[in-house]
Coordinates of C-alpha atoms and ligand atoms in Angstrom, one line a residue:
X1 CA 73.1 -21.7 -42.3
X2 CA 71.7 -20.4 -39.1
X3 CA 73.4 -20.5 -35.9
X4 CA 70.8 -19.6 -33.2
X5 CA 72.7 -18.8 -29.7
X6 CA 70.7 -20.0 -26.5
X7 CA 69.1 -17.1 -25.1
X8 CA 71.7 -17.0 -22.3
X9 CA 74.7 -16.9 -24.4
X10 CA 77.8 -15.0 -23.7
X11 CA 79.2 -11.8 -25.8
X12 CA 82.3 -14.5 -25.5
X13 CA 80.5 -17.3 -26.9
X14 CA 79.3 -15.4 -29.7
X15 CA 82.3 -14.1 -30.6
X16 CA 84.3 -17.4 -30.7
X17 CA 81.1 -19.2 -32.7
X18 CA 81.7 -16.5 -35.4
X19 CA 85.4 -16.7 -35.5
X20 CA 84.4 -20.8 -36.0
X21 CA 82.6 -19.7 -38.5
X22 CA 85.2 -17.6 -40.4
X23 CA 87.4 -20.4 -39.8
X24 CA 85.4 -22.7 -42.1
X25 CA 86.0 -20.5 -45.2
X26 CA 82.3 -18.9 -44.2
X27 CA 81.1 -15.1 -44.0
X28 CA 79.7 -14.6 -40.5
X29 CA 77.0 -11.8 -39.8
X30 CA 76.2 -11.9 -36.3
X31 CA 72.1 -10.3 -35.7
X32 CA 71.0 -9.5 -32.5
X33 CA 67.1 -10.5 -32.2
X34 CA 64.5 -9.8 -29.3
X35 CA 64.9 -13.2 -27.7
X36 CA 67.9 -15.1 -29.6
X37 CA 71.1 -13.9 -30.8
X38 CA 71.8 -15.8 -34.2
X39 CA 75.0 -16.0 -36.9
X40 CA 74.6 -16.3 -40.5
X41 CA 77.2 -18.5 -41.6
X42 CA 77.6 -16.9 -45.5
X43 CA 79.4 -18.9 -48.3
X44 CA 79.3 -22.1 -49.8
X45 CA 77.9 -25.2 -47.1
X46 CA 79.8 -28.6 -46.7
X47 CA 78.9 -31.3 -45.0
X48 CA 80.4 -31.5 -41.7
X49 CA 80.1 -28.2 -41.1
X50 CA 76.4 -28.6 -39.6
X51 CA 77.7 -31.0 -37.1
X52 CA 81.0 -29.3 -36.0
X53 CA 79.2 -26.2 -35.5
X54 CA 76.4 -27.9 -33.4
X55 CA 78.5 -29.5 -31.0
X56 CA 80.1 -25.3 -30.2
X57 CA 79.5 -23.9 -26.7
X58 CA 76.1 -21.2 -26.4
X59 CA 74.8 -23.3 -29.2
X60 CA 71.1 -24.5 -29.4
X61 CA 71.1 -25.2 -33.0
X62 CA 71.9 -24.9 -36.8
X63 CA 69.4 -24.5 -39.4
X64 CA 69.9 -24.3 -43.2
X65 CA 68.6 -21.0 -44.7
X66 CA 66.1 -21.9 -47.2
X67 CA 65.5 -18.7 -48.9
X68 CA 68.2 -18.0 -52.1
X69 CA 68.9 -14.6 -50.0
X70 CA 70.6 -15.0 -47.1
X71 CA 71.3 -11.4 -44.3
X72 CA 68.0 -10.5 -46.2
X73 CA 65.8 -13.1 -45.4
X74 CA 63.2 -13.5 -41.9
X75 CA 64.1 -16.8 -41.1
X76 CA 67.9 -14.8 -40.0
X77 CA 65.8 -11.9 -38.6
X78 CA 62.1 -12.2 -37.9
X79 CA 61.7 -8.6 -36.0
X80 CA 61.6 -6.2 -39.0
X81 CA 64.7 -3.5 -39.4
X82 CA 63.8 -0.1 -39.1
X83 CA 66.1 2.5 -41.2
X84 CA 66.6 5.6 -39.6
X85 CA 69.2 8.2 -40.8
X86 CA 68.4 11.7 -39.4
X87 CA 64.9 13.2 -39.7
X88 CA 64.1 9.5 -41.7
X89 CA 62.8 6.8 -39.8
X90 CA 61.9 3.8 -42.4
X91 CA 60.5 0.6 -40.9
X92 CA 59.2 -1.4 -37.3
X93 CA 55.9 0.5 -36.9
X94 CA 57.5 4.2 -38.6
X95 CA 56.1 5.1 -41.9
X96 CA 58.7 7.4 -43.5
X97 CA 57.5 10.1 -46.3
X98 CA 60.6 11.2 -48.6
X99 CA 59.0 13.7 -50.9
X100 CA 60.4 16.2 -53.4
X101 CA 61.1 17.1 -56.9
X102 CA 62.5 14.6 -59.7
X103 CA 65.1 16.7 -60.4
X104 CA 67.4 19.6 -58.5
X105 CA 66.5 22.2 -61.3
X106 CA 67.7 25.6 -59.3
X107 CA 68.4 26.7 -55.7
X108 CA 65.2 28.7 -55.7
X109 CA 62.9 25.5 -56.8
X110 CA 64.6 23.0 -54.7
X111 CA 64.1 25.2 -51.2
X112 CA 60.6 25.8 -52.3
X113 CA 60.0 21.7 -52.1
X114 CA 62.1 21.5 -49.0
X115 CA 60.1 23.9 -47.0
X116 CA 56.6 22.7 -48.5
X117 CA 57.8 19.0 -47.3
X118 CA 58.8 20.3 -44.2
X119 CA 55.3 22.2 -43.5
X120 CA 53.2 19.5 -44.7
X121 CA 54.8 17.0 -42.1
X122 CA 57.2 15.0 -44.6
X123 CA 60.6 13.2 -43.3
X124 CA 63.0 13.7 -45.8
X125 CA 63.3 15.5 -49.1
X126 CA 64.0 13.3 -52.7
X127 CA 65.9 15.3 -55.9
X128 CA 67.8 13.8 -58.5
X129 CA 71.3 15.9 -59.2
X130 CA 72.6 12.9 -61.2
X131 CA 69.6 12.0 -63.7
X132 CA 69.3 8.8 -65.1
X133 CA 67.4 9.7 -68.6
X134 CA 66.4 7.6 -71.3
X135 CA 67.9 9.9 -73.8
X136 CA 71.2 11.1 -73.7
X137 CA 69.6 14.6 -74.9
X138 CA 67.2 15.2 -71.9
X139 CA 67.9 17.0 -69.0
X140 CA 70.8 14.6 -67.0
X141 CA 71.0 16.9 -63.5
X142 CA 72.9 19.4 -61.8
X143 CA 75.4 17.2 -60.5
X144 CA 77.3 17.8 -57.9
X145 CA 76.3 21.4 -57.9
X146 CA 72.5 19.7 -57.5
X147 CA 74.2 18.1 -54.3
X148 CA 75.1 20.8 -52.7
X149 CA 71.6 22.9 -53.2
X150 CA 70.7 19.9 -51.4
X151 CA 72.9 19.9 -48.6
X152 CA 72.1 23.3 -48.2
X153 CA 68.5 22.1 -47.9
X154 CA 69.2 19.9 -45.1
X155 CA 70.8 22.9 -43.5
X156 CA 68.0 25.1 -43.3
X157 CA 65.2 22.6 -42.9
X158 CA 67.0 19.5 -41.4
X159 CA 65.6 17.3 -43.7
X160 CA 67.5 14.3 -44.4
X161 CA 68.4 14.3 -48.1
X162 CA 67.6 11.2 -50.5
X163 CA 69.5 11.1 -54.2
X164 CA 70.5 8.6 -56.5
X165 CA 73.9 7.5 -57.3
X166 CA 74.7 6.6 -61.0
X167 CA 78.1 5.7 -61.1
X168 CA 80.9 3.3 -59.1
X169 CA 83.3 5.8 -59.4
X170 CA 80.7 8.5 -57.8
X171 CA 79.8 6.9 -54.9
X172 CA 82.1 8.4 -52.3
X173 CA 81.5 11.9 -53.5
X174 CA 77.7 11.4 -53.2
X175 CA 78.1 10.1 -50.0
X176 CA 79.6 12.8 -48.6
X177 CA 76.8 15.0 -49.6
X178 CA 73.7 12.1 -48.7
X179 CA 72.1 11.0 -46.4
X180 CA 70.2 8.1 -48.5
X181 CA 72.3 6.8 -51.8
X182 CA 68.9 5.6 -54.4
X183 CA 69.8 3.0 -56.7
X184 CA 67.8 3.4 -59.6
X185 CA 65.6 1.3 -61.2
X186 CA 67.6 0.9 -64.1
X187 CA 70.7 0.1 -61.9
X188 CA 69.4 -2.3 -59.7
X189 CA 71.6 -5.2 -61.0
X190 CA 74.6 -3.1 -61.5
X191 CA 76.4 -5.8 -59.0
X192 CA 79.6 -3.6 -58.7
X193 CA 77.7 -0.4 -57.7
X194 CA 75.9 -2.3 -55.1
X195 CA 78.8 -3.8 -53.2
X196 CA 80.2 -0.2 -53.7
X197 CA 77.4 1.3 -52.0
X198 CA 77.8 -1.8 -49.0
X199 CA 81.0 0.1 -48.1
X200 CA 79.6 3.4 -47.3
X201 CA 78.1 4.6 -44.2
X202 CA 75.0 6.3 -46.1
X203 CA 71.6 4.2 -46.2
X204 CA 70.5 2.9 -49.4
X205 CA 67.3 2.9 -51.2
X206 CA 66.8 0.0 -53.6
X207 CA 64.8 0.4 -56.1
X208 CA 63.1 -3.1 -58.0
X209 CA 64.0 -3.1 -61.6
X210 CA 61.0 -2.9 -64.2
X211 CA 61.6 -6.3 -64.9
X212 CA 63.2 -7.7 -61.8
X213 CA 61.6 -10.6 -60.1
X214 CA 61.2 -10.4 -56.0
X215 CA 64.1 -13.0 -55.8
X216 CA 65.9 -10.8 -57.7
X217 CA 65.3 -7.9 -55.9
X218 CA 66.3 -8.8 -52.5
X219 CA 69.3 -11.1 -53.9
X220 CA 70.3 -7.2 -55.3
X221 CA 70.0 -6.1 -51.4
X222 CA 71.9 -9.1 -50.2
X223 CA 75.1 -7.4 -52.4
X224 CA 74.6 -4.8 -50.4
X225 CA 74.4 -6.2 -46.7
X226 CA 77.0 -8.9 -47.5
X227 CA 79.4 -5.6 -48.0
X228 CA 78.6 -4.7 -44.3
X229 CA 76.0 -1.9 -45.3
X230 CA 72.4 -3.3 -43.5
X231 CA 71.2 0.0 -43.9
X232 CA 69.0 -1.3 -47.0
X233 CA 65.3 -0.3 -47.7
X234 CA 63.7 -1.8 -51.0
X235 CA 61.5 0.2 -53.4
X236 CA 58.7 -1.0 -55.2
X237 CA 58.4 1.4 -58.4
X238 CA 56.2 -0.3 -61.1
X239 CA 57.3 -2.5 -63.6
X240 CA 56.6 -3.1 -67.1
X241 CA 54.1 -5.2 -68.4
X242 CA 51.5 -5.3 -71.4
X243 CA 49.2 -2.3 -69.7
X244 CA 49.6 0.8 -71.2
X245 CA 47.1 3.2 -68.9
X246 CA 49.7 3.7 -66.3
X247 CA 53.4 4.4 -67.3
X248 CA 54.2 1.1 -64.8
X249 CA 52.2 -1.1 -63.3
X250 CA 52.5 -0.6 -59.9
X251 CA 52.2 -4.1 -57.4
X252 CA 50.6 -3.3 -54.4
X253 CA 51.0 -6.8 -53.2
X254 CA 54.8 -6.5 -52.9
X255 CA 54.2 -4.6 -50.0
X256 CA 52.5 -7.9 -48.3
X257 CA 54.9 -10.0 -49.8
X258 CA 58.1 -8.8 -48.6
X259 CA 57.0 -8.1 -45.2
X260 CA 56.6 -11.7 -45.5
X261 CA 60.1 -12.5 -46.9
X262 CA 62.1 -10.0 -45.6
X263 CA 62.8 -8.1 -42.5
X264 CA 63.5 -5.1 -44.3
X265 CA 61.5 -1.8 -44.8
X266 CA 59.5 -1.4 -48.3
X267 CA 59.1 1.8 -50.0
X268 CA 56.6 2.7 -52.7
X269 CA 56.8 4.9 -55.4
X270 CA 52.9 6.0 -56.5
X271 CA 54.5 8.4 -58.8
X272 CA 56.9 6.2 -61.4
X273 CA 54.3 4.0 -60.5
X274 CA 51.3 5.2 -61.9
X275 CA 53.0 8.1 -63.9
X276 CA 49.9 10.4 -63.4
X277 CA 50.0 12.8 -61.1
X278 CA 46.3 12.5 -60.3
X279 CA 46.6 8.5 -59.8
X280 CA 49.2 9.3 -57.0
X281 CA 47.4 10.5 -53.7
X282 CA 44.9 7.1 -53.9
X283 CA 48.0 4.8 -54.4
X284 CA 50.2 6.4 -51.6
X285 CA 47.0 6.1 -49.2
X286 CA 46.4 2.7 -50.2
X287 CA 49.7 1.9 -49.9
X288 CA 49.6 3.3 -46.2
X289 CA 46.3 1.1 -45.6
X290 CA 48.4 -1.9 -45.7
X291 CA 51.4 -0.8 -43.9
X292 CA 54.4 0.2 -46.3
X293 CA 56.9 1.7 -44.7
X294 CA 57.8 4.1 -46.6
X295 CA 56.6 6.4 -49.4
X296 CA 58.3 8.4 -52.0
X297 CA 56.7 10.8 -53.9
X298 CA 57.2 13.6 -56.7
X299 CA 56.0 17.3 -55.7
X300 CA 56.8 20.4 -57.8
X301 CA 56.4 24.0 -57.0
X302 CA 55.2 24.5 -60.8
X303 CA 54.4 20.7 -62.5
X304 CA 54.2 21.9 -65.9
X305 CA 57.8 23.9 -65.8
X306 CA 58.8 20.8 -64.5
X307 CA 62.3 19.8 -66.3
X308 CA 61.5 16.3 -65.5
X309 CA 58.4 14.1 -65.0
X310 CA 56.0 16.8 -64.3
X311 CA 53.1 15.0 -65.4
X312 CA 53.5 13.0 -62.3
X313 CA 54.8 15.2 -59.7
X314 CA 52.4 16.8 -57.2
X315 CA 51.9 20.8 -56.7
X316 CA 51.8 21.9 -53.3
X317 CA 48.2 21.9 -52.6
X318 CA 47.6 18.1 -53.7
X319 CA 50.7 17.1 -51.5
X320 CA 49.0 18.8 -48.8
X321 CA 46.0 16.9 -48.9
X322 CA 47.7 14.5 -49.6
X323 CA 50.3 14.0 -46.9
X324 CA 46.8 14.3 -44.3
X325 CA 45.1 11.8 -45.9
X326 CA 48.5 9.5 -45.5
X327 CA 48.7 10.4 -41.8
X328 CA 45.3 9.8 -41.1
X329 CA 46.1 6.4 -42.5
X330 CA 48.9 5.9 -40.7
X331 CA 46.9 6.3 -37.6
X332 CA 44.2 4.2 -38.3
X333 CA 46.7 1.3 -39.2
X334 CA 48.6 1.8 -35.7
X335 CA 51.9 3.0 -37.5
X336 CA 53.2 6.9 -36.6
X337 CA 55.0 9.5 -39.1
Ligands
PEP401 C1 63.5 8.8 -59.9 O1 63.3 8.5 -58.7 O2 63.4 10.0 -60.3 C2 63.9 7.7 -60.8 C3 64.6 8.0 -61.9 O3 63.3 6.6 -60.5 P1 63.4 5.1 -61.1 O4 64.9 4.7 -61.0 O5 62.5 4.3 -60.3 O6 63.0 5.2 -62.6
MN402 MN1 61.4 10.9 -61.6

């Protein structure tokens, strides 16, 4: 349920409706909106509790929320959220541009990215230091030696720094090195890693499983924000279906759809995506054309040395042009970099 506050409701009146709602057994998140402040009341709904809330002073009234997410959904929060952690501003009108390599390979290769990110006008710079890899004989990342190139990164370029986080028992240490935890695709319904991730301060990008449903996605966020975290942007990174000429196929129309579900910020990945490195600059512009809010992207100093999925990271000269055509974009759609 929704309880929406009259506009003129007091900081007191708020805070006794939510401690009414925690008295009824319920989770209370309280979200201050534009015009109206509101409480989602979390948990499982009984009868009388419509009514008995109703009747509570500063109330104008309580709604049911109809979507299956809850802290996620627009009917709690109509004005989207925008995610901003450092040089990163994801969301409300800001189109953030995380670019980097797949993987940390060496100090040398990673502050190459950094600075070409940096001079092309990027926000934040991606690496993987904990790989996930579909064979346990591949390349699995630097670890936390990989965070700490990358930390060093952020030093000299003040980048904010995006990696993924593999493991529960990881979390806290790659937090302390992050400034965005990425869920991976293939750990998007690991429930206990998200509500570990709900408890940190980092922001958290969420990537859609290959075979995840949009309800499925954002009921993955809602682990997150119903930890406390609302830090959460979502990732649409391809999924898998009978096409074979891309290495995912790559929905453009989640974009449109979840700005109309969900107040929070949508990334896409053009490079897991489309898995060719040549498909890339024409999905992240179209991308931009209908107002994403974020892009994420694979560049490489030396693509074919890559140690990981060269054949769809960028060298520096197609990022260039690409990162103008995406702000040229940006402008032309009203949002700024
Ligand atoms: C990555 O970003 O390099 C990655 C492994 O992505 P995904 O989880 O989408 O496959
Ligand atoms: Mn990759």
């Amino acid at each position: 349920m929704i309880v929406v506050m009259e506009q003129d409701a007091t900081a007191d009146q708020i805070q006794h409706m939510a401690e009414r709602i925690e008295s009824l057994g319920l989770k209370s998140h309280v979200i201050h909106g534009t015009e109206h402040t509101v409480i989602a009341a979390i948990g499982e709904k009984r009868e009388h509790m419509k009514e008995s809330l109703e009747s509570g002073a500063g109330v104008s009234k309580v709604v049911p929320i109809m979507a299956p997410y809850k802290i996620a959904s627009r009917e709690v929060k109509p004005e989207p959220t925008c995610v901003s952690v450092g040089s990163l501003s994801v969301g409300g009108g800001k189109l953030g541009v995380i670019a980097g390599p797949c993987s940390v390979e060496s100090e040398e290769q990673l502050m190459e990215c950094a600075h070409a990110v940096k001079a092309a006008g990027g926000t934040a710079l991606r690496g993987g230091a904990f790989k996930p890899r579909t064979s346990p004989y591949s390349f699995q990342g630097l670890k936390e030696e990989g965070l700490k190139i990358l930390a060093a990164a952020r030093e000299e370029t003040g980048l904010s720094i995006v990696t993924e986080v593999l493991a529960t028992d990881d979390v806290d240490m790659v937090a302390s090195y992050a400034d965005v935890l990425q869920i991976g695709a293939r750990n998007m319904q690991n429930y206990r890693l998200l509500e570990a991730v709900g408890n940190v301060d980092s922001a958290v990008l969420l990537k859609r499983g290959p075979s995840a449903s949009m309800d499925e996605l954002l009921l993955a966020a809602e682990y997150i924000l119903n930890e406390g975290n609302q830090n959460v942007m979502l990732c649409e990174r391809g999924i898998r279906t009978f096409e074979g000429h891309t290495r995912f196929t790559l929905p453009l129309a989640s974009v449109t759809y979840l700005h109309h579900k969900t107040h929070l910020p949508i990334v896409i990945d053009p490079s897991h995506g489309t898995g060719h490195a040549y498909m890339v600059p024409d999905m992240a512009v179209a991308a931009a054309a209908i107002k994403t809010d974020g892009l994420i992207i694979e560049m490489h100093p030396r693509p074919d040395e890559a140690f990981s999925d060269g054949y769809q990271s960028l060298d520096f000269d197609m990022f260039n042009e690409t990162m103008s055509r995406i702000k040229s974009m940006a402008n032309n759609v009203g949002m700024t970099i």
